[in-house]
mmCIF file of C-alpha atoms in Angstrom:
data_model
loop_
_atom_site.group_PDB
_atom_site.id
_atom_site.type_symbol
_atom_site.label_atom_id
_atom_site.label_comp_id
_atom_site.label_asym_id
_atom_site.label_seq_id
_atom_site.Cartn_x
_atom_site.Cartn_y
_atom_site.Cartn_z
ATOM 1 C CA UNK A 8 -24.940 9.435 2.943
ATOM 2 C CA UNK A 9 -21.206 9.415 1.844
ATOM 3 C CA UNK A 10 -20.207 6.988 4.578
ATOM 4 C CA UNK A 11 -23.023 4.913 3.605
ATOM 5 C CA UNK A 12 -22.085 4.488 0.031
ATOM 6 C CA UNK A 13 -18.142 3.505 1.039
ATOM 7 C CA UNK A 14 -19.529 1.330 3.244
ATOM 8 C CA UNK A 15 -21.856 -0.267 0.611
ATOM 9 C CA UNK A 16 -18.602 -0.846 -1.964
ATOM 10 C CA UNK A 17 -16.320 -1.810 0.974
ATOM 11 C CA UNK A 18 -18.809 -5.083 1.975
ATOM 12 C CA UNK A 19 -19.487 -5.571 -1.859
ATOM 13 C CA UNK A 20 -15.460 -6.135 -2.251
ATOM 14 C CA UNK A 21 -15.838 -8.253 0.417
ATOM 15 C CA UNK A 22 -18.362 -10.299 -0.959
ATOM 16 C CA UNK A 23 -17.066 -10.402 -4.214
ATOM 17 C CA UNK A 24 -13.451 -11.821 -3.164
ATOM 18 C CA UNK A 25 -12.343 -14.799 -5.783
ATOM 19 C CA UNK A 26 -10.238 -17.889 -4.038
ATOM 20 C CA UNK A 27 -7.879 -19.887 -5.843
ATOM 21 C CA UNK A 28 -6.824 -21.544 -2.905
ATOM 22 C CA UNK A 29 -6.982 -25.644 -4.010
ATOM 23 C CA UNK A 30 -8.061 -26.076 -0.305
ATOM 24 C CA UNK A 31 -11.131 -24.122 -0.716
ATOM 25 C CA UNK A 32 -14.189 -25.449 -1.641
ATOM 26 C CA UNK A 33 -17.527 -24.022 -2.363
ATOM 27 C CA UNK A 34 -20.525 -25.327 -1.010
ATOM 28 C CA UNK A 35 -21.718 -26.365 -4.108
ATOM 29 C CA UNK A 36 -18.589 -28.886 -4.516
ATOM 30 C CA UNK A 37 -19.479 -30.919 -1.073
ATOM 31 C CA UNK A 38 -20.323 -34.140 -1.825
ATOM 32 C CA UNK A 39 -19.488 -34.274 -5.323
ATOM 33 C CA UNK A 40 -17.891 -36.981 -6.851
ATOM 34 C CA UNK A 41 -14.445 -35.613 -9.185
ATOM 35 C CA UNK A 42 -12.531 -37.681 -11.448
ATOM 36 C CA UNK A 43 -8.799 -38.114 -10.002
ATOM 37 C CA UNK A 44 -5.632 -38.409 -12.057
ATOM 38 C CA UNK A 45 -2.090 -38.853 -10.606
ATOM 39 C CA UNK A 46 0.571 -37.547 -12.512
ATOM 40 C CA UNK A 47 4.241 -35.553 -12.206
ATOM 41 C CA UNK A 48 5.060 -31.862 -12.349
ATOM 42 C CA UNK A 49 6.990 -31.107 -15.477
ATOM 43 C CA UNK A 50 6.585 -27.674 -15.321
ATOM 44 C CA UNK A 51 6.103 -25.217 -12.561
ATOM 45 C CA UNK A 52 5.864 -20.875 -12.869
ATOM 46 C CA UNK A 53 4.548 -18.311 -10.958
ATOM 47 C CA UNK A 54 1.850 -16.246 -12.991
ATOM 48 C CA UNK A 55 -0.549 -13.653 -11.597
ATOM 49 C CA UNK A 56 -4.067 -14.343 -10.914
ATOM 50 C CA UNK A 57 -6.727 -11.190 -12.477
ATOM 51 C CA UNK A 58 -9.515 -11.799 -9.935
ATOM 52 C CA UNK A 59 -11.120 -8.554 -11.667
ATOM 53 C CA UNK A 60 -14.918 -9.468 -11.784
ATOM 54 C CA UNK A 61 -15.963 -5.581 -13.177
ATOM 55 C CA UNK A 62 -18.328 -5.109 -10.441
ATOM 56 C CA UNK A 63 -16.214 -2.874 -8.784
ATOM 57 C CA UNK A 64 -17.460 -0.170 -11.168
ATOM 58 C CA UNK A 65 -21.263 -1.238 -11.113
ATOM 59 C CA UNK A 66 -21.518 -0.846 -6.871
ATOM 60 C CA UNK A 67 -19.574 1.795 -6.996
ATOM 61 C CA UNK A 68 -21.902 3.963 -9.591
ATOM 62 C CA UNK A 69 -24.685 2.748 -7.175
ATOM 63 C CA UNK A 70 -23.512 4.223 -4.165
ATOM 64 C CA UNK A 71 -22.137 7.421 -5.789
ATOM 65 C CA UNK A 72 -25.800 7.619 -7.353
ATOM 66 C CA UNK A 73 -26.931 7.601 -4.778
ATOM 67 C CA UNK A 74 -24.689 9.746 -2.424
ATOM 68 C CA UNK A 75 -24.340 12.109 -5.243
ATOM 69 C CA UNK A 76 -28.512 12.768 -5.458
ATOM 70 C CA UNK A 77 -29.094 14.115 -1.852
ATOM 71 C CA UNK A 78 -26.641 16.994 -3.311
ATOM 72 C CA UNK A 79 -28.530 20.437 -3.844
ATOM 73 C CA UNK A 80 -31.757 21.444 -3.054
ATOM 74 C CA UNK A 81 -33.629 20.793 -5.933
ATOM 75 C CA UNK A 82 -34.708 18.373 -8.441
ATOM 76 C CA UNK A 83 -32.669 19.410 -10.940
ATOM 77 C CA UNK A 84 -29.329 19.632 -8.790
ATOM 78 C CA UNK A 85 -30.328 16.070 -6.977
ATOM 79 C CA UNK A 86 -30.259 14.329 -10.513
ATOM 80 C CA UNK A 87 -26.983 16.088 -11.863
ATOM 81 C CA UNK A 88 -26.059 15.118 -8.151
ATOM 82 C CA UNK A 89 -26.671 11.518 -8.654
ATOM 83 C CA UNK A 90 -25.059 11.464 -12.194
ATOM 84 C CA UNK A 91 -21.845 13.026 -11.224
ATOM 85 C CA UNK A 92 -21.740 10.390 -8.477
ATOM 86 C CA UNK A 93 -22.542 7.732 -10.427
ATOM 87 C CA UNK A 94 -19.758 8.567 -12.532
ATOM 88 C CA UNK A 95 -17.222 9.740 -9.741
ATOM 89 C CA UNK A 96 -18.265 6.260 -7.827
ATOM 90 C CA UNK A 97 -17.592 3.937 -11.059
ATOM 91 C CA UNK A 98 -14.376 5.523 -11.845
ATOM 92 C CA UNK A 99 -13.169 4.660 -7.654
ATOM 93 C CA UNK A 100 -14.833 1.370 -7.633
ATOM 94 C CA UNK A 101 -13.235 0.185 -10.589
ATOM 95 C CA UNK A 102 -10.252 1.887 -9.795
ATOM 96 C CA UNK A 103 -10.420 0.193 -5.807
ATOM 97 C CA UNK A 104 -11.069 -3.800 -7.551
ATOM 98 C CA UNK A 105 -8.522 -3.215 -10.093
ATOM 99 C CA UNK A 106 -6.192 -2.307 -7.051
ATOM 100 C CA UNK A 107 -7.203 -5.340 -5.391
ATOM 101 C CA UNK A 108 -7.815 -7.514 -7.662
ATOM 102 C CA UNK A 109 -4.407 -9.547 -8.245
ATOM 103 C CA UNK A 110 -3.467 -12.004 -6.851
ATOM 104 C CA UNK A 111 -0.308 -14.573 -6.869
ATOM 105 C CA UNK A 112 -0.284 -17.753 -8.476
ATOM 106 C CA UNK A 113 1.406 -20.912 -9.833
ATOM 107 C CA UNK A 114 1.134 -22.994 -13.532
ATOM 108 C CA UNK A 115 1.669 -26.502 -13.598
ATOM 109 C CA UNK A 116 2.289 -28.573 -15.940
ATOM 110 C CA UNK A 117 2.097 -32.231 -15.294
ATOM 111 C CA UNK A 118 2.238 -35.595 -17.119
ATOM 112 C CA UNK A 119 -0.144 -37.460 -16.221
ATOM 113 C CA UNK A 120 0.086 -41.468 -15.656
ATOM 114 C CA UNK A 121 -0.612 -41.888 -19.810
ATOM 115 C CA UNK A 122 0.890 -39.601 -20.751
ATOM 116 C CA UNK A 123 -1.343 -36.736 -21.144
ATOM 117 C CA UNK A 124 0.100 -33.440 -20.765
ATOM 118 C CA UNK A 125 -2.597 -31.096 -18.431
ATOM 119 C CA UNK A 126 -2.352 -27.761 -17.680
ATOM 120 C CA UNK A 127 -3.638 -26.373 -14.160
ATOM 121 C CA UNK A 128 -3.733 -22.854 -12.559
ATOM 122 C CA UNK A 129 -4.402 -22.265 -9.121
ATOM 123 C CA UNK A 130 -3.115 -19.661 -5.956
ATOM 124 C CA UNK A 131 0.290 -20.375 -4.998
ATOM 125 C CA UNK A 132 0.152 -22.090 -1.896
ATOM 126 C CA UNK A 133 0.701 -25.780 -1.576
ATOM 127 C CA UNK A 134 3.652 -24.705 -3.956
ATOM 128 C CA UNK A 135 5.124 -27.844 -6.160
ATOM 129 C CA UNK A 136 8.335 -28.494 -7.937
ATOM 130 C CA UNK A 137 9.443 -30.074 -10.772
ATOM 131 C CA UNK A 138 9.052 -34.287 -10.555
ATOM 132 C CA UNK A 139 6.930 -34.015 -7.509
ATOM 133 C CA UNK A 140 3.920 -36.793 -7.571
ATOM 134 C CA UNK A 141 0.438 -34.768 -7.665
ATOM 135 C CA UNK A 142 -3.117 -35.699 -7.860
ATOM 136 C CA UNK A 143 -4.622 -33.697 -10.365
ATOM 137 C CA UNK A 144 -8.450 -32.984 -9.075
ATOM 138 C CA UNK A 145 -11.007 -32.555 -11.930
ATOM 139 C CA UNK A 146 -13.946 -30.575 -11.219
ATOM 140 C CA UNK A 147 -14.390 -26.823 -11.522
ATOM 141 C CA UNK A 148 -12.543 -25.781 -10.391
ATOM 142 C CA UNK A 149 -9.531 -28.048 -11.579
ATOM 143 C CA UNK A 150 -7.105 -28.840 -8.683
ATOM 144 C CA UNK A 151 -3.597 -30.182 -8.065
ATOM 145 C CA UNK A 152 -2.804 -31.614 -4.537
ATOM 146 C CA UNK A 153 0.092 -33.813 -3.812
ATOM 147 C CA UNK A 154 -0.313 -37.202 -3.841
ATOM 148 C CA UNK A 155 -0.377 -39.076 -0.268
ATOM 149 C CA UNK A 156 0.925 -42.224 -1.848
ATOM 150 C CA UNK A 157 4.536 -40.906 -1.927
#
């Protein structure tokens, strides 16, 4: 039962994985129609990305339930089973996403065509410099891309 419950918080890591690639797009973004802004990097700095989502601590408490209850031989010992697990299994999941769960990226700051000053997060890979001609992307989410005109 033990392998089955690290198997269960291993795929729901997996699943769970954020992207802030700005060459990654969700299904739901195909064949949507974004508003596009060209502008110029005035700013660039690396940050790091928190991809925490919490649910680290919810699977694992699941699985160490229910590892935890085929523990003892009776009732009684198969629910203090499954409670000890539960807690064991959210303290290592949470600890096992927190681990995992950052993530390098960049903050951009560009001027826009009018002006506009717009901020933009994202992983940091395409990597710009100052007074190189973007494309900010709106749409969520937001995305800069360099612009092909230049």
């Amino acid at each position: 039962m033990t392998r089955l419950a690290i198997l269960a918080i291993s795929l729901a890591f997996v699943g769970c994985a954020n992207t802030t690639d700005p060459s990654t797009y969700s299904v739901g973004s195909v064949g949507q129609v974004n508003r596009s802004v060209p502008g110029t990097i005035i700013s660039a700095r690396p940050v790091t990305i928190n991809t925490n989502t919490g649910t680290g601590g919810s699977v694992g408490g699941v699985a160490g339930a229910v590892a935890g209850s085929s523990i003892g031989g009776g009732t009684r010992a198969n629910a203090l089973g499954a409670v000890g697990g539960a807690v064991a299994g959210a303290l290592v999941g949470s600890a096992i996403e927190q681990n995992g769960a950052r993530q390098p990226g960049m903050e951009y700051v560009v001027s826009t065509s009018n002006g506009t000053l717009l901020t933009v997060t994202q992983g940091s890979e395409p990597r710009f410099q100052e007074n190189d001609k973007v494309i900010i992307l709106y749409g969520n989410p937001a995305r800069v891309i360099r612009d092909p005109r230049t």
